[in-house]
C-alpha cells in the first residue's frame, strides 16, 4: 500500500506541463502518462514506509517543487563550467563516454561511437525504441517504485546500450551524470547484455551546487553474460541524490558490483537484483564515507529465484562528525531455489560520539538445502590495534588514520578498473592520508 507524501495541485500541474513539453513520441506518450498517474497516486516516499523510515524526503520534495526542472527547459553549461567538468572526468581509456549535465547530454564531452559489438540509443531515437519501451514500461505499472515512475514520466534524455550475444567489450562504458546548481535531473541508463557477452559499465555521479538528481539504472544480463558495474558518487554536500539500480540475471550470468559513496548531502541508493536463472551469481561490494551532517542510505535486495544461485555482499561504512549512515540489506531465497549460497555482511566505523549508523541485514529463506549467513558490526577503532601501532613508534593520530585506511582498502582493492581505483584513492586520501600507502602495499 502506498504511504507517500501526496502532491499538491500546483506541483501536479507543473509536472503535467513538463510532460507536455517533452518530444511527442507516439510510443512514449502512454508510458509517460501511466508513469505520471502511478507517481500521482504514490507521491514521494515517506518515513511511514518501512524501507524509508530512516530517510525523510521532505527537503527533496520541497526542492523539487521549487526548481525549474530541466526536462522542460533544458540546460546549457558555459565554457568555464565545461572546462571544470572535463577536469573531473576519469582519464582516457574508456571505450564509450556519455556525459550528462542536469539530465541533458553534452555532445562536446561525449564520445558516443560504441565499440564493436555494441549499439546505443537515446529516448528520442524512434529507430530503436525496444530497450527504452521495455525499461519505461517497468516503471509505469501499478506497483512501480514511485521515484522510478517519476523518472519515467519526466525523462528527457538518457542512454541505452545493447551488447550483442557473444560480444566482448574490453574497454569500460563510461556514463557521467553531472548535477547542476538549481536544477533537477532525471537520469536513466539502460543496459542489455546478450547471451555470453561481457562488458564493464561505470556510472560516475558528480556536480556542483544545490542540485537534485533522481537516477534509474536498468540492466538485464542474458545467459552466461558477465557484467562489471561500478557506481561512484562524489556530488557536493548541497546535492540531494536518489538512485535505483535494477538488475536481472539469466542462468549462468555473473555480475560484479561496486558502489562507492563519498559525497552528497542526502543520498539514498536502492539496489534490486534478481537471480532468475540457474547458476547465476553476484558479488556486491560497497563503501560509504559520511562526514559533516550528511546522510547516506543504502538499501539492497537480492532475490534468489533459481537453483544453485550465489550471492556475496559486503558493505563498509565510515561515519564521522554528525554524519548518519544507513544500511538495509535483504536476501530472499524463494521456494525452489535449492543449493543457494548467500552471505551478507555490513561493517561500520564510528569516528565521533555524534556519528550514527542504522544497520539491518536480513535473510528470508523459503526452501531447504541452502548455505546462507548474515551479520553486522558497528563500533569504534580497535584500541588494541591502535596500541600495537603506537608501540612501534607511530603517533596516535597516524595510527588511527592507518587503521581507517586499511578498513576502506578492503573494498577499494576490489575495484577492477585502475583509473577508478586511483581516482577513489585520491579522493579518500584527502581525508585518510594513509590510504594511498595502504593501497600500494607500502
CSV table of C-alpha atoms in Angstrom, one decimal:
chain,number,residue,atom,x,y,z
A,1,UNK,CA,0.0,0.0,0.0
A,2,UNK,CA,1.3,3.4,-0.8
A,3,UNK,CA,2.2,5.6,2.1
A,4,UNK,CA,3.9,8.5,0.4
A,5,UNK,CA,3.5,12.3,0.6
A,6,UNK,CA,0.8,13.3,-1.8
A,7,UNK,CA,1.5,16.0,-4.4
A,8,UNK,CA,0.0,19.4,-4.2
A,9,UNK,CA,-2.3,20.5,-7.1
A,10,UNK,CA,0.2,23.1,-8.2
A,11,UNK,CA,3.1,20.6,-8.3
A,12,UNK,CA,1.0,18.1,-10.2
A,13,UNK,CA,0.0,20.7,-12.8
A,14,UNK,CA,3.7,21.7,-13.2
A,15,UNK,CA,4.7,18.1,-13.8
A,16,UNK,CA,1.9,17.7,-16.3
A,17,UNK,CA,3.2,20.7,-18.1
A,18,UNK,CA,6.7,19.3,-18.2
A,19,UNK,CA,5.4,16.1,-19.7
A,20,UNK,CA,3.5,18.0,-22.4
A,21,UNK,CA,6.8,19.8,-23.3
A,22,UNK,CA,8.6,16.5,-24.0
A,23,UNK,CA,9.2,15.2,-27.5
A,24,UNK,CA,5.9,13.9,-28.9
A,25,UNK,CA,6.7,10.2,-29.5
A,26,UNK,CA,3.7,8.0,-30.0
A,27,UNK,CA,5.2,5.0,-28.3
A,28,UNK,CA,6.3,7.0,-25.2
A,29,UNK,CA,3.3,9.2,-24.6
A,30,UNK,CA,1.1,6.4,-23.0
A,31,UNK,CA,4.0,5.2,-20.9
A,32,UNK,CA,4.7,8.8,-19.6
A,33,UNK,CA,1.0,9.2,-18.8
A,34,UNK,CA,0.8,5.8,-16.9
A,35,UNK,CA,4.0,6.6,-15.0
A,36,UNK,CA,2.8,10.0,-14.0
A,37,UNK,CA,-0.5,8.5,-12.8
A,38,UNK,CA,1.4,6.0,-10.7
A,39,UNK,CA,3.5,8.7,-9.1
A,40,UNK,CA,0.4,10.8,-8.6
A,41,UNK,CA,-1.1,8.0,-6.6
A,42,UNK,CA,2.0,7.2,-4.6
A,43,UNK,CA,3.7,10.6,-4.0
A,44,UNK,CA,7.1,10.9,-2.5
A,45,UNK,CA,8.0,8.0,-0.2
A,46,UNK,CA,7.7,8.9,3.5
A,47,UNK,CA,9.2,7.6,6.7
A,48,UNK,CA,5.9,5.7,7.3
A,49,UNK,CA,7.2,3.2,4.8
A,50,UNK,CA,9.5,0.6,6.4
A,51,UNK,CA,12.1,0.9,3.7
A,52,UNK,CA,12.2,4.7,4.1
A,53,UNK,CA,11.9,5.0,7.9
A,54,UNK,CA,15.4,6.4,8.3
A,55,UNK,CA,15.3,8.8,5.3
A,56,UNK,CA,13.0,11.7,5.1
A,57,UNK,CA,12.4,13.2,1.6
A,58,UNK,CA,10.7,16.4,2.9
A,59,UNK,CA,13.6,18.6,1.7
A,60,UNK,CA,13.9,16.7,-1.6
A,61,UNK,CA,10.1,17.1,-2.3
A,62,UNK,CA,10.3,20.8,-1.3
A,63,UNK,CA,13.2,21.5,-3.6
A,64,UNK,CA,11.5,19.6,-6.4
A,65,UNK,CA,8.6,21.9,-6.2
A,66,UNK,CA,10.9,25.0,-6.2
A,67,UNK,CA,13.2,24.1,-9.1
A,68,UNK,CA,12.5,24.6,-12.8
A,69,UNK,CA,13.0,21.1,-14.0
A,70,UNK,CA,15.5,20.8,-16.9
A,71,UNK,CA,13.2,18.2,-18.5
A,72,UNK,CA,11.1,21.2,-19.5
A,73,UNK,CA,13.6,23.9,-20.1
A,74,UNK,CA,16.8,22.2,-20.8
A,75,UNK,CA,20.2,23.4,-19.5
A,76,UNK,CA,23.4,24.5,-21.1
A,77,UNK,CA,26.8,24.6,-19.4
A,78,UNK,CA,29.0,27.6,-20.2
A,79,UNK,CA,32.7,27.3,-21.3
A,80,UNK,CA,34.1,27.6,-17.8
A,81,UNK,CA,31.7,25.0,-16.4
A,82,UNK,CA,32.5,22.6,-19.2
A,83,UNK,CA,36.2,23.0,-18.6
A,84,UNK,CA,35.8,22.4,-14.9
A,85,UNK,CA,33.7,19.4,-15.5
A,86,UNK,CA,36.2,18.0,-18.1
A,87,UNK,CA,38.9,18.1,-15.5
A,88,UNK,CA,36.9,15.9,-13.1
A,89,UNK,CA,36.2,13.1,-15.5
A,90,UNK,CA,38.2,9.9,-15.3
A,91,UNK,CA,41.3,9.6,-17.6
A,92,UNK,CA,41.1,8.4,-21.1
A,93,UNK,CA,41.0,4.7,-21.9
A,94,UNK,CA,37.2,4.3,-21.9
A,95,UNK,CA,35.5,2.6,-24.9
A,96,UNK,CA,32.5,4.8,-24.8
A,97,UNK,CA,31.7,8.1,-23.0
A,98,UNK,CA,28.4,9.8,-22.4
A,99,UNK,CA,28.3,12.9,-20.2
A,100,UNK,CA,25.0,14.3,-19.0
A,101,UNK,CA,24.7,17.7,-17.3
A,102,UNK,CA,21.5,18.2,-15.3
A,103,UNK,CA,20.0,15.3,-17.3
A,104,UNK,CA,21.0,16.5,-20.8
A,105,UNK,CA,23.7,15.1,-23.0
A,106,UNK,CA,26.8,17.2,-23.5
A,107,UNK,CA,28.0,16.5,-27.1
A,108,UNK,CA,31.3,18.3,-26.6
A,109,UNK,CA,32.4,15.9,-23.8
A,110,UNK,CA,30.8,12.7,-25.0
A,111,UNK,CA,32.1,10.1,-27.4
A,112,UNK,CA,29.0,8.1,-28.4
A,113,UNK,CA,30.6,5.8,-31.0
A,114,UNK,CA,30.1,2.4,-29.4
A,115,UNK,CA,32.7,-0.3,-29.6
A,116,UNK,CA,32.3,-3.2,-32.0
A,117,UNK,CA,29.5,-5.5,-30.8
A,118,UNK,CA,27.5,-2.7,-29.0
A,119,UNK,CA,24.9,-0.2,-30.1
A,120,UNK,CA,23.4,2.8,-28.3
A,121,UNK,CA,20.3,4.9,-28.5
A,122,UNK,CA,18.5,7.8,-26.8
A,123,UNK,CA,14.8,8.1,-26.0
A,124,UNK,CA,14.2,10.3,-29.0
A,125,UNK,CA,15.6,7.8,-31.4
A,126,UNK,CA,12.5,6.3,-32.9
A,127,UNK,CA,14.5,3.8,-34.8
A,128,UNK,CA,15.5,1.8,-31.7
A,129,UNK,CA,12.6,2.1,-29.2
A,130,UNK,CA,12.5,-1.5,-27.9
A,131,UNK,CA,15.0,-1.2,-25.0
A,132,UNK,CA,13.5,2.1,-23.9
A,133,UNK,CA,9.9,0.9,-24.2
A,134,UNK,CA,10.7,-2.1,-22.0
A,135,UNK,CA,12.5,-0.1,-19.4
A,136,UNK,CA,9.9,2.7,-19.1
A,137,UNK,CA,7.0,0.1,-19.1
A,138,UNK,CA,8.6,-1.5,-16.0
A,139,UNK,CA,8.2,1.9,-14.2
A,140,UNK,CA,4.7,2.7,-15.4
A,141,UNK,CA,2.9,-0.2,-13.7
A,142,UNK,CA,0.7,-0.3,-10.7
A,143,UNK,CA,3.4,-1.5,-8.4
A,144,UNK,CA,6.3,0.5,-9.8
A,145,UNK,CA,8.5,2.4,-7.3
A,146,UNK,CA,7.2,5.9,-7.0
A,147,UNK,CA,10.5,7.7,-7.8
A,148,UNK,CA,11.2,5.4,-10.7
A,149,UNK,CA,7.8,6.2,-12.1
A,150,UNK,CA,8.6,9.9,-11.7
A,151,UNK,CA,11.8,9.4,-13.6
A,152,UNK,CA,9.9,7.6,-16.4
A,153,UNK,CA,7.3,10.3,-16.6
A,154,UNK,CA,9.8,13.2,-16.8
A,155,UNK,CA,12.6,11.6,-18.7
A,156,UNK,CA,14.1,14.0,-21.2
A,157,UNK,CA,17.4,12.3,-22.2
A,158,UNK,CA,19.4,9.2,-21.4
A,159,UNK,CA,21.3,6.4,-22.9
A,160,UNK,CA,20.5,2.8,-23.8
A,161,UNK,CA,23.3,0.4,-24.6
A,162,UNK,CA,22.8,-3.0,-26.1
A,163,UNK,CA,25.7,-5.6,-26.3
A,164,UNK,CA,25.3,-8.3,-28.9
A,165,UNK,CA,25.4,-12.0,-27.9
A,166,UNK,CA,28.9,-13.2,-27.6
A,167,UNK,CA,30.5,-9.8,-27.8
A,168,UNK,CA,33.4,-8.9,-25.5
A,169,UNK,CA,33.7,-5.2,-24.8
A,170,UNK,CA,37.2,-4.8,-23.4
A,171,UNK,CA,37.2,-1.1,-22.5
A,172,UNK,CA,34.7,0.3,-19.9
A,173,UNK,CA,31.5,2.0,-20.9
A,174,UNK,CA,31.6,5.3,-19.0
A,175,UNK,CA,28.5,7.4,-18.2
A,176,UNK,CA,28.7,10.6,-16.2
A,177,UNK,CA,25.8,12.3,-14.5
A,178,UNK,CA,26.8,15.9,-13.5
A,179,UNK,CA,24.3,17.7,-11.3
A,180,UNK,CA,23.9,21.5,-11.7
A,181,UNK,CA,23.1,24.2,-9.1
A,182,UNK,CA,19.4,25.0,-9.1
A,183,UNK,CA,18.4,22.2,-11.4
A,184,UNK,CA,16.7,18.8,-11.2
A,185,UNK,CA,17.8,15.8,-13.3
A,186,UNK,CA,16.0,12.6,-14.2
A,187,UNK,CA,18.9,10.3,-15.3
A,188,UNK,CA,18.3,6.9,-16.9
A,189,UNK,CA,20.8,4.3,-18.2
A,190,UNK,CA,19.5,1.1,-19.8
A,191,UNK,CA,22.0,-1.8,-20.5
A,192,UNK,CA,21.1,-5.0,-22.2
A,193,UNK,CA,23.7,-7.8,-22.4
A,194,UNK,CA,23.2,-10.6,-24.9
A,195,UNK,CA,24.0,-14.2,-24.1
A,196,UNK,CA,27.6,-14.9,-23.5
A,197,UNK,CA,28.6,-11.2,-23.7
A,198,UNK,CA,31.0,-9.3,-21.4
A,199,UNK,CA,31.3,-5.6,-20.5
A,200,UNK,CA,32.0,-3.2,-17.7
A,201,UNK,CA,29.8,-0.1,-17.0
A,202,UNK,CA,30.9,2.8,-14.9
A,203,UNK,CA,28.4,5.4,-13.7
A,204,UNK,CA,30.0,8.5,-12.2
A,205,UNK,CA,27.9,11.0,-10.3
A,206,UNK,CA,29.4,14.4,-9.6
A,207,UNK,CA,28.3,18.0,-10.0
A,208,UNK,CA,28.2,21.5,-8.4
A,209,UNK,CA,25.9,23.4,-6.1
A,210,UNK,CA,22.4,22.7,-4.8
A,211,UNK,CA,21.0,20.4,-7.5
A,212,UNK,CA,18.9,17.3,-7.1
A,213,UNK,CA,19.1,14.0,-9.0
A,214,UNK,CA,16.8,11.1,-9.5
A,215,UNK,CA,18.6,8.3,-11.3
A,216,UNK,CA,17.5,4.9,-12.6
A,217,UNK,CA,19.8,2.2,-14.0
A,218,UNK,CA,18.1,-0.7,-15.6
A,219,UNK,CA,20.3,-3.7,-16.5
A,220,UNK,CA,19.5,-7.1,-17.9
A,221,UNK,CA,22.1,-9.9,-18.4
A,222,UNK,CA,21.4,-12.7,-20.8
A,223,UNK,CA,22.5,-16.3,-20.2
A,224,UNK,CA,26.2,-16.7,-19.3
A,225,UNK,CA,26.8,-12.9,-19.7
A,226,UNK,CA,29.4,-11.3,-17.5
A,227,UNK,CA,28.9,-7.7,-16.1
A,228,UNK,CA,31.2,-5.4,-14.2
A,229,UNK,CA,29.3,-2.4,-12.7
A,230,UNK,CA,30.8,0.5,-10.8
A,231,UNK,CA,28.8,3.3,-9.3
A,232,UNK,CA,30.9,6.2,-8.0
A,233,UNK,CA,29.1,9.1,-6.3
A,234,UNK,CA,31.1,12.2,-5.3
A,235,UNK,CA,28.5,15.0,-5.5
A,236,UNK,CA,28.8,18.2,-3.4
A,237,UNK,CA,27.2,18.4,0.0
A,238,UNK,CA,24.4,20.6,-1.2
A,239,UNK,CA,23.2,18.0,-3.7
A,240,UNK,CA,20.3,15.7,-3.0
A,241,UNK,CA,20.7,12.3,-4.7
A,242,UNK,CA,18.3,9.4,-5.2
A,243,UNK,CA,19.1,6.4,-7.3
A,244,UNK,CA,17.7,3.0,-8.2
A,245,UNK,CA,19.7,0.2,-9.8
A,246,UNK,CA,17.6,-2.7,-11.1
A,247,UNK,CA,19.4,-5.9,-12.4
A,248,UNK,CA,18.1,-9.2,-13.7
A,249,UNK,CA,20.5,-12.1,-14.4
A,250,UNK,CA,19.6,-15.1,-16.5
A,251,UNK,CA,21.1,-18.6,-16.0
A,252,UNK,CA,24.8,-18.7,-15.6
A,253,UNK,CA,25.2,-14.9,-15.7
A,254,UNK,CA,27.7,-13.2,-13.4
A,255,UNK,CA,27.7,-9.7,-12.1
A,256,UNK,CA,30.3,-8.0,-10.0
A,257,UNK,CA,29.0,-4.7,-8.5
A,258,UNK,CA,30.9,-2.0,-6.6
A,259,UNK,CA,29.2,1.1,-5.0
A,260,UNK,CA,31.3,4.0,-3.7
A,261,UNK,CA,29.6,7.0,-2.0
A,262,UNK,CA,31.8,9.8,-1.0
A,263,UNK,CA,29.6,12.8,-1.4
A,264,UNK,CA,26.0,14.2,-1.5
A,265,UNK,CA,24.1,15.9,1.3
A,266,UNK,CA,21.1,13.5,1.4
A,267,UNK,CA,21.8,10.3,-0.5
A,268,UNK,CA,19.5,7.2,-1.0
A,269,UNK,CA,20.6,4.3,-3.2
A,270,UNK,CA,18.3,1.3,-3.8
A,271,UNK,CA,19.7,-1.8,-5.4
A,272,UNK,CA,17.3,-4.5,-6.6
A,273,UNK,CA,18.9,-7.6,-8.1
A,274,UNK,CA,17.1,-10.7,-9.2
A,275,UNK,CA,18.9,-14.0,-9.9
A,276,UNK,CA,16.4,-15.5,-12.3
A,277,UNK,CA,18.3,-18.4,-13.8
A,278,UNK,CA,20.1,-21.5,-12.5
A,279,UNK,CA,23.8,-20.9,-11.7
A,280,UNK,CA,23.5,-17.1,-11.8
A,281,UNK,CA,25.8,-15.3,-9.3
A,282,UNK,CA,26.8,-11.9,-8.0
A,283,UNK,CA,29.5,-10.2,-5.8
A,284,UNK,CA,28.4,-6.9,-4.3
A,285,UNK,CA,30.8,-4.5,-2.5
A,286,UNK,CA,30.0,-1.1,-1.1
A,287,UNK,CA,31.8,1.7,0.7
A,288,UNK,CA,30.3,4.9,2.1
A,289,UNK,CA,32.1,7.7,3.9
A,290,UNK,CA,29.8,10.1,5.7
A,291,UNK,CA,31.0,13.3,7.4
A,292,UNK,CA,29.7,16.7,8.4
A,293,UNK,CA,25.9,16.4,8.6
A,294,UNK,CA,25.5,14.3,5.5
A,295,UNK,CA,23.1,11.3,5.3
A,296,UNK,CA,23.8,8.2,3.1
A,297,UNK,CA,21.2,5.4,3.0
A,298,UNK,CA,21.9,2.1,1.1
A,299,UNK,CA,19.0,-0.3,0.6
A,300,UNK,CA,19.8,-3.6,-1.2
A,301,UNK,CA,17.6,-6.6,-2.1
A,302,UNK,CA,18.8,-9.7,-3.8
A,303,UNK,CA,16.2,-12.3,-4.8
A,304,UNK,CA,17.3,-15.9,-5.4
A,305,UNK,CA,14.7,-17.4,-7.7
A,306,UNK,CA,16.5,-20.4,-9.3
A,307,UNK,CA,18.7,-23.4,-8.4
A,308,UNK,CA,22.3,-23.0,-7.4
A,309,UNK,CA,22.4,-19.2,-7.4
A,310,UNK,CA,25.1,-17.4,-5.5
A,311,UNK,CA,25.5,-14.0,-3.8
A,312,UNK,CA,28.3,-12.5,-1.7
A,313,UNK,CA,27.5,-9.0,-0.4
A,314,UNK,CA,29.7,-6.8,1.8
A,315,UNK,CA,29.2,-3.1,2.6
A,316,UNK,CA,31.5,-1.0,4.8
A,317,UNK,CA,30.8,2.4,6.2
A,318,UNK,CA,32.9,5.1,7.8
A,319,UNK,CA,30.9,7.8,9.7
A,320,UNK,CA,32.3,10.8,11.5
A,321,UNK,CA,31.2,14.2,12.8
A,322,UNK,CA,27.4,14.3,12.9
A,323,UNK,CA,27.0,12.1,9.8
A,324,UNK,CA,24.3,9.4,9.5
A,325,UNK,CA,24.8,6.2,7.6
A,326,UNK,CA,22.1,3.6,6.9
A,327,UNK,CA,22.4,0.1,5.5
A,328,UNK,CA,19.4,-2.1,5.0
A,329,UNK,CA,20.3,-5.3,3.1
A,330,UNK,CA,17.9,-8.2,2.4
A,331,UNK,CA,18.5,-11.5,0.7
A,332,UNK,CA,15.4,-13.6,-0.2
A,333,UNK,CA,15.7,-17.3,-1.1
A,334,UNK,CA,12.5,-18.2,-2.8
A,335,UNK,CA,10.8,-21.6,-2.9
A,336,UNK,CA,12.6,-23.9,-5.2
A,337,UNK,CA,15.9,-22.0,-5.2
A,338,UNK,CA,17.7,-25.0,-3.7
A,339,UNK,CA,21.5,-25.1,-3.3
A,340,UNK,CA,21.6,-21.3,-2.9
A,341,UNK,CA,24.8,-19.9,-1.3
A,342,UNK,CA,24.4,-16.4,0.1
A,343,UNK,CA,26.4,-14.2,2.5
A,344,UNK,CA,25.6,-10.7,3.6
A,345,UNK,CA,27.9,-8.5,5.8
A,346,UNK,CA,27.9,-4.9,6.9
A,347,UNK,CA,30.7,-3.4,9.0
A,348,UNK,CA,30.8,0.2,10.1
A,349,UNK,CA,33.3,2.5,11.9
A,350,UNK,CA,32.0,5.4,14.1
A,351,UNK,CA,34.6,8.1,14.5
A,352,UNK,CA,32.7,10.6,16.6
A,353,UNK,CA,30.2,10.5,19.5
A,354,UNK,CA,27.7,12.2,17.3
A,355,UNK,CA,28.1,9.8,14.4
A,356,UNK,CA,25.2,7.4,13.8
A,357,UNK,CA,24.6,4.2,11.8
A,358,UNK,CA,21.4,2.2,11.4
A,359,UNK,CA,22.0,-1.3,10.0
A,360,UNK,CA,19.6,-4.1,9.3
A,361,UNK,CA,20.9,-7.2,7.4
A,362,UNK,CA,18.1,-9.7,6.7
A,363,UNK,CA,17.7,-13.2,5.4
A,364,UNK,CA,14.4,-14.7,4.3
A,365,UNK,CA,14.6,-18.4,3.3
A,366,UNK,CA,11.6,-20.3,1.9
A,367,UNK,CA,13.4,-23.5,0.8
A,368,UNK,CA,15.8,-26.2,2.1
A,369,UNK,CA,19.3,-27.2,1.1
A,370,UNK,CA,20.9,-23.7,1.3
A,371,UNK,CA,24.0,-22.2,2.8
A,372,UNK,CA,23.3,-18.7,4.0
A,373,UNK,CA,24.8,-16.3,6.6
A,374,UNK,CA,24.5,-12.6,7.6
A,375,UNK,CA,25.8,-10.2,10.1
A,376,UNK,CA,26.7,-6.6,11.0
A,377,UNK,CA,29.1,-4.9,13.3
A,378,UNK,CA,29.3,-1.2,14.3
A,379,UNK,CA,31.9,0.2,16.6
A,380,UNK,CA,35.0,2.4,17.0
A,381,UNK,CA,38.6,1.6,16.1
A,382,UNK,CA,40.2,-1.3,17.9
A,383,UNK,CA,42.2,0.2,20.7
A,384,UNK,CA,44.4,-2.8,20.9
A,385,UNK,CA,45.4,-2.3,17.3
A,386,UNK,CA,46.0,1.4,18.0
A,387,UNK,CA,48.2,0.5,20.9
A,388,UNK,CA,50.1,-2.0,18.8
A,389,UNK,CA,51.0,0.6,16.2
A,390,UNK,CA,51.9,3.2,18.9
A,391,UNK,CA,54.2,0.6,20.5
A,392,UNK,CA,56.1,0.6,17.1
A,393,UNK,CA,56.7,4.3,17.3
A,394,UNK,CA,53.7,5.5,15.3
A,395,UNK,CA,51.8,8.5,16.6
A,396,UNK,CA,48.2,8.1,17.8
A,397,UNK,CA,46.6,10.2,15.1
A,398,UNK,CA,48.6,8.5,12.4
A,399,UNK,CA,47.8,5.0,13.8
A,400,UNK,CA,44.1,5.8,13.7
A,401,UNK,CA,44.3,7.0,10.1
A,402,UNK,CA,46.2,3.9,9.1
A,403,UNK,CA,43.6,1.6,10.6
A,404,UNK,CA,40.8,3.6,8.9
A,405,UNK,CA,42.6,3.4,5.6
A,406,UNK,CA,43.1,-0.3,5.9
A,407,UNK,CA,39.3,-0.7,6.7
A,408,UNK,CA,38.4,1.2,3.5
A,409,UNK,CA,41.0,-0.6,1.4
A,410,UNK,CA,39.3,-3.9,1.9
A,411,UNK,CA,36.6,-2.6,-0.5
A,412,UNK,CA,38.7,-0.4,-2.7
A,413,UNK,CA,41.1,-3.2,-3.5
A,414,UNK,CA,38.2,-4.9,-5.3
A,415,UNK,CA,37.7,-2.1,-7.9
A,416,UNK,CA,38.7,-3.8,-11.2
A,417,UNK,CA,39.3,-0.6,-13.3
A,418,UNK,CA,42.7,1.0,-12.4
A,419,UNK,CA,41.5,4.5,-13.3
A,420,UNK,CA,38.6,4.3,-10.9
A,421,UNK,CA,40.7,2.8,-8.1
A,422,UNK,CA,43.3,5.6,-8.4
A,423,UNK,CA,40.5,8.2,-8.5
A,424,UNK,CA,38.8,6.9,-5.4
A,425,UNK,CA,42.2,6.6,-3.5
A,426,UNK,CA,43.0,10.2,-4.4
A,427,UNK,CA,39.6,11.4,-3.2
A,428,UNK,CA,39.8,9.5,0.1
A,429,UNK,CA,43.4,10.3,0.6
A,430,UNK,CA,42.4,13.9,1.3
A,431,UNK,CA,40.5,12.6,4.4
A,432,UNK,CA,42.6,9.4,5.1
A,433,UNK,CA,46.1,10.4,4.1
A,434,UNK,CA,47.5,6.9,4.6
A,435,UNK,CA,45.1,5.2,2.1
A,436,UNK,CA,47.5,5.6,-0.8
A,437,UNK,CA,50.3,3.8,1.0
A,438,UNK,CA,47.9,1.0,2.1
A,439,UNK,CA,46.7,0.8,-1.5
A,440,UNK,CA,50.2,0.2,-2.9
A,441,UNK,CA,51.2,-2.1,-0.1
A,442,UNK,CA,53.8,0.2,1.3
